[in-house]
Amino acid sequence: MYCKNCGNIMDPNAVVCVKCGVQKGNGANFCPNCGNSTLPNAAVCLNCGTNLGQTVPGGEQKSKLVAGLLGIFLGGLGIHNFYLGFTGKAIAQIVLSFCFGIGAIWGLVEGIMILTGSINKDANGVPLKE
């Protein structure tokens, strides 16, 4: 984690940056994920794609936890893919679940992939929030 104000490496449990004293999450000069400098009005980091707290084109960030749990528990119905905006994939999971019974396994695997960060963006390319 990096300070958004000065770019200094921060302890994830820190409340303020020890270099500049600014409260965690404040500032718009550096990406909190990779530490690269950012433009003040940028919605995402151009280096790593992390949401910088601005309004993101294409909609609001979806929750990684919600998407992952939907995939694990309701994956056979494609609910997590509907939630993330992947409508075609969600319909394919429903069809495979009812015709062959394998959509649930697909959903379980995708749910785990979402929670581990292998799938980290929605259908609009917006990064999932923690």
PDB file of C-alpha atoms in Angstrom:
ATOM      1  CA  MET A   1       0.000   0.000   0.000  1.00  0.00           C
ATOM      2  CA  TYR A   2       1.245   3.476  -0.896  1.00  0.00           C
ATOM      3  CA  CYS A   3       0.310   6.936   0.354  1.00  0.00           C
ATOM      4  CA  LYS A   4      -1.976   8.667  -2.160  1.00  0.00           C
ATOM      5  CA  ASN A   5      -0.461  12.016  -1.186  1.00  0.00           C
ATOM      6  CA  CYS A   6       3.332  11.414  -1.294  1.00  0.00           C
ATOM      7  CA  GLY A   7       3.746   7.864  -2.706  1.00  0.00           C
ATOM      8  CA  ASN A   8       5.561   6.535   0.387  1.00  0.00           C
ATOM      9  CA  ILE A   9       5.145   2.820   1.183  1.00  0.00           C
ATOM     10  CA  MET A  10       2.604   2.464   4.032  1.00  0.00           C
ATOM     11  CA  ASP A  11       1.815  -0.308   6.459  1.00  0.00           C
ATOM     12  CA  PRO A  12      -1.691  -1.617   5.597  1.00  0.00           C
ATOM     13  CA  ASN A  13      -2.761  -1.044   9.219  1.00  0.00           C
ATOM     14  CA  ALA A  14      -1.470   2.551   9.362  1.00  0.00           C
ATOM     15  CA  VAL A  15      -3.943   5.363   9.865  1.00  0.00           C
ATOM     16  CA  VAL A  16      -1.628   8.119   8.613  1.00  0.00           C
ATOM     17  CA  CYS A  17       1.473   8.228   6.413  1.00  0.00           C
ATOM     18  CA  VAL A  18       4.629   8.445   8.530  1.00  0.00           C
ATOM     19  CA  LYS A  19       6.369  10.535   5.830  1.00  0.00           C
ATOM     20  CA  CYS A  20       3.804  13.284   5.165  1.00  0.00           C
ATOM     21  CA  GLY A  21       1.263  12.820   7.994  1.00  0.00           C
ATOM     22  CA  VAL A  22      -1.738  12.700   5.673  1.00  0.00           C
ATOM     23  CA  GLN A  23      -4.585  10.370   6.670  1.00  0.00           C
ATOM     24  CA  LYS A  24      -4.732   7.091   4.724  1.00  0.00           C
ATOM     25  CA  GLY A  25      -6.847   7.372   1.582  1.00  0.00           C
ATOM     26  CA  ASN A  26      -6.389  11.137   1.165  1.00  0.00           C
ATOM     27  CA  GLY A  27      -4.543  12.719  -1.707  1.00  0.00           C
ATOM     28  CA  ALA A  28      -4.659  12.249  -5.452  1.00  0.00           C
ATOM     29  CA  ASN A  29      -1.016  12.279  -6.558  1.00  0.00           C
ATOM     30  CA  PHE A  30      -0.093   8.579  -6.312  1.00  0.00           C
ATOM     31  CA  CYS A  31      -1.781   5.196  -6.781  1.00  0.00           C
ATOM     32  CA  PRO A  32      -2.415   3.432  -3.425  1.00  0.00           C
ATOM     33  CA  ASN A  33      -1.853   0.042  -5.102  1.00  0.00           C
ATOM     34  CA  CYS A  34       1.357   0.451  -7.134  1.00  0.00           C
ATOM     35  CA  GLY A  35       2.743   3.848  -6.010  1.00  0.00           C
ATOM     36  CA  ASN A  36       3.011   5.348  -9.513  1.00  0.00           C
ATOM     37  CA  SER A  37       2.150   9.015  -9.933  1.00  0.00           C
ATOM     38  CA  THR A  38      -1.361   9.723 -11.193  1.00  0.00           C
ATOM     39  CA  LEU A  39      -3.176  12.676 -12.666  1.00  0.00           C
ATOM     40  CA  PRO A  40      -5.303  14.498 -10.052  1.00  0.00           C
ATOM     41  CA  ASN A  41      -8.636  13.836 -11.811  1.00  0.00           C
ATOM     42  CA  ALA A  42      -7.867  10.286 -12.984  1.00  0.00           C
ATOM     43  CA  ALA A  43     -10.509   7.643 -12.220  1.00  0.00           C
ATOM     44  CA  VAL A  44      -8.077   4.706 -12.475  1.00  0.00           C
ATOM     45  CA  CYS A  45      -4.320   4.225 -12.302  1.00  0.00           C
ATOM     46  CA  LEU A  46      -2.933   3.953 -15.830  1.00  0.00           C
ATOM     47  CA  ASN A  47      -0.253   1.543 -14.622  1.00  0.00           C
ATOM     48  CA  CYS A  48      -2.281  -1.076 -12.697  1.00  0.00           C
ATOM     49  CA  GLY A  49      -5.966  -0.164 -13.263  1.00  0.00           C
ATOM     50  CA  THR A  50      -6.813   0.417  -9.582  1.00  0.00           C
ATOM     51  CA  ASN A  51      -9.800   2.668  -8.924  1.00  0.00           C
ATOM     52  CA  LEU A  52      -8.559   5.937  -7.471  1.00  0.00           C
ATOM     53  CA  GLY A  53     -11.835   6.833  -5.775  1.00  0.00           C
ATOM     54  CA  GLN A  54     -13.144   8.976  -8.618  1.00  0.00           C
ATOM     55  CA  THR A  55     -16.284   8.193 -10.562  1.00  0.00           C
ATOM     56  CA  VAL A  56     -15.364   5.340 -12.867  1.00  0.00           C
ATOM     57  CA  PRO A  57     -16.681   5.398 -16.441  1.00  0.00           C
ATOM     58  CA  GLY A  58     -18.948   2.432 -17.004  1.00  0.00           C
ATOM     59  CA  GLY A  59     -20.482   2.336 -13.557  1.00  0.00           C
ATOM     60  CA  GLU A  60     -19.759   1.772  -9.930  1.00  0.00           C
ATOM     61  CA  GLN A  61     -17.360  -0.812  -8.591  1.00  0.00           C
ATOM     62  CA  LYS A  62     -18.823  -4.191  -7.731  1.00  0.00           C
ATOM     63  CA  SER A  63     -17.811  -6.040  -4.575  1.00  0.00           C
ATOM     64  CA  LYS A  64     -15.286  -8.860  -4.959  1.00  0.00           C
ATOM     65  CA  LEU A  65     -16.687 -10.608  -1.863  1.00  0.00           C
ATOM     66  CA  VAL A  66     -20.293 -10.473  -3.085  1.00  0.00           C
ATOM     67  CA  ALA A  67     -19.353 -11.723  -6.565  1.00  0.00           C
ATOM     68  CA  GLY A  68     -17.223 -14.551  -5.149  1.00  0.00           C
ATOM     69  CA  LEU A  69     -19.880 -15.747  -2.711  1.00  0.00           C
ATOM     70  CA  LEU A  70     -22.567 -15.588  -5.400  1.00  0.00           C
ATOM     71  CA  GLY A  71     -20.323 -17.724  -7.605  1.00  0.00           C
ATOM     72  CA  ILE A  72     -19.732 -20.300  -4.876  1.00  0.00           C
ATOM     73  CA  PHE A  73     -23.330 -20.620  -3.675  1.00  0.00           C
ATOM     74  CA  LEU A  74     -25.397 -19.735  -6.770  1.00  0.00           C
ATOM     75  CA  GLY A  75     -22.846 -20.263  -9.538  1.00  0.00           C
ATOM     76  CA  GLY A  76     -24.910 -22.836 -11.381  1.00  0.00           C
ATOM     77  CA  LEU A  77     -27.500 -20.158 -12.036  1.00  0.00           C
ATOM     78  CA  GLY A  78     -24.857 -17.690 -13.227  1.00  0.00           C
ATOM     79  CA  ILE A  79     -25.941 -15.105 -10.647  1.00  0.00           C
ATOM     80  CA  HIS A  80     -22.369 -13.867 -10.114  1.00  0.00           C
ATOM     81  CA  ASN A  81     -21.960 -13.289 -13.837  1.00  0.00           C
ATOM     82  CA  PHE A  82     -25.251 -11.384 -14.019  1.00  0.00           C
ATOM     83  CA  TYR A  83     -23.963  -9.291 -11.075  1.00  0.00           C
ATOM     84  CA  LEU A  84     -20.685  -8.569 -12.898  1.00  0.00           C
ATOM     85  CA  GLY A  85     -22.435  -7.825 -16.204  1.00  0.00           C
ATOM     86  CA  PHE A  86     -21.397 -10.959 -18.119  1.00  0.00           C
ATOM     87  CA  THR A  87     -24.929 -11.765 -19.279  1.00  0.00           C
ATOM     88  CA  GLY A  88     -23.987 -14.162 -22.093  1.00  0.00           C
ATOM     89  CA  LYS A  89     -21.765 -16.231 -19.829  1.00  0.00           C
ATOM     90  CA  ALA A  90     -24.487 -16.279 -17.155  1.00  0.00           C
ATOM     91  CA  ILE A  91     -27.057 -17.626 -19.607  1.00  0.00           C
ATOM     92  CA  ALA A  92     -24.581 -20.297 -20.750  1.00  0.00           C
ATOM     93  CA  GLN A  93     -24.143 -21.398 -17.123  1.00  0.00           C
ATOM     94  CA  ILE A  94     -27.893 -21.720 -16.659  1.00  0.00           C
ATOM     95  CA  VAL A  95     -28.207 -23.811 -19.831  1.00  0.00           C
ATOM     96  CA  LEU A  96     -25.270 -26.056 -18.867  1.00  0.00           C
ATOM     97  CA  SER A  97     -26.677 -26.508 -15.368  1.00  0.00           C
ATOM     98  CA  PHE A  98     -30.097 -27.603 -16.562  1.00  0.00           C
ATOM     99  CA  CYS A  99     -28.929 -29.681 -19.533  1.00  0.00           C
ATOM    100  CA  PHE A 100     -25.772 -31.319 -18.258  1.00  0.00           C
ATOM    101  CA  GLY A 101     -25.465 -30.394 -14.578  1.00  0.00           C
ATOM    102  CA  ILE A 102     -21.955 -28.940 -14.903  1.00  0.00           C
ATOM    103  CA  GLY A 103     -22.770 -25.226 -14.530  1.00  0.00           C
ATOM    104  CA  ALA A 104     -22.517 -25.464 -10.736  1.00  0.00           C
ATOM    105  CA  ILE A 105     -18.911 -26.675 -10.908  1.00  0.00           C
ATOM    106  CA  TRP A 106     -18.079 -23.860 -13.328  1.00  0.00           C
ATOM    107  CA  GLY A 107     -19.676 -21.341 -10.942  1.00  0.00           C
ATOM    108  CA  LEU A 108     -17.815 -22.742  -7.926  1.00  0.00           C
ATOM    109  CA  VAL A 109     -14.477 -22.456  -9.737  1.00  0.00           C
ATOM    110  CA  GLU A 110     -15.231 -18.905 -10.879  1.00  0.00           C
ATOM    111  CA  GLY A 111     -16.320 -17.927  -7.363  1.00  0.00           C
ATOM    112  CA  ILE A 112     -12.980 -19.103  -5.992  1.00  0.00           C
ATOM    113  CA  MET A 113     -11.138 -17.319  -8.823  1.00  0.00           C
ATOM    114  CA  ILE A 114     -12.939 -14.068  -7.974  1.00  0.00           C
ATOM    115  CA  LEU A 115     -12.073 -14.331  -4.280  1.00  0.00           C
ATOM    116  CA  THR A 116      -8.409 -15.091  -5.022  1.00  0.00           C
ATOM    117  CA  GLY A 117      -8.141 -12.172  -7.479  1.00  0.00           C
ATOM    118  CA  SER A 118      -7.739 -14.156 -10.698  1.00  0.00           C
ATOM    119  CA  ILE A 119     -10.934 -12.520 -11.931  1.00  0.00           C
ATOM    120  CA  ASN A 120     -10.677  -8.892 -10.827  1.00  0.00           C
ATOM    121  CA  LYS A 121     -12.766  -6.804 -13.255  1.00  0.00           C
ATOM    122  CA  ASP A 122     -16.431  -6.631 -14.221  1.00  0.00           C
ATOM    123  CA  ALA A 123     -17.790  -6.675 -17.780  1.00  0.00           C
ATOM    124  CA  ASN A 124     -17.088  -2.927 -18.163  1.00  0.00           C
ATOM    125  CA  GLY A 125     -13.441  -3.345 -17.152  1.00  0.00           C
ATOM    126  CA  VAL A 126     -14.011  -1.667 -13.784  1.00  0.00           C
ATOM    127  CA  PRO A 127     -11.810  -3.240 -11.069  1.00  0.00           C
ATOM    128  CA  LEU A 128     -13.658  -5.058  -8.292  1.00  0.00           C
ATOM    129  CA  LYS A 129     -13.490  -3.424  -4.870  1.00  0.00           C
ATOM    130  CA  GLU A 130     -12.320  -5.327  -1.805  1.00  0.00           C
TER     131      GLU A 130
END
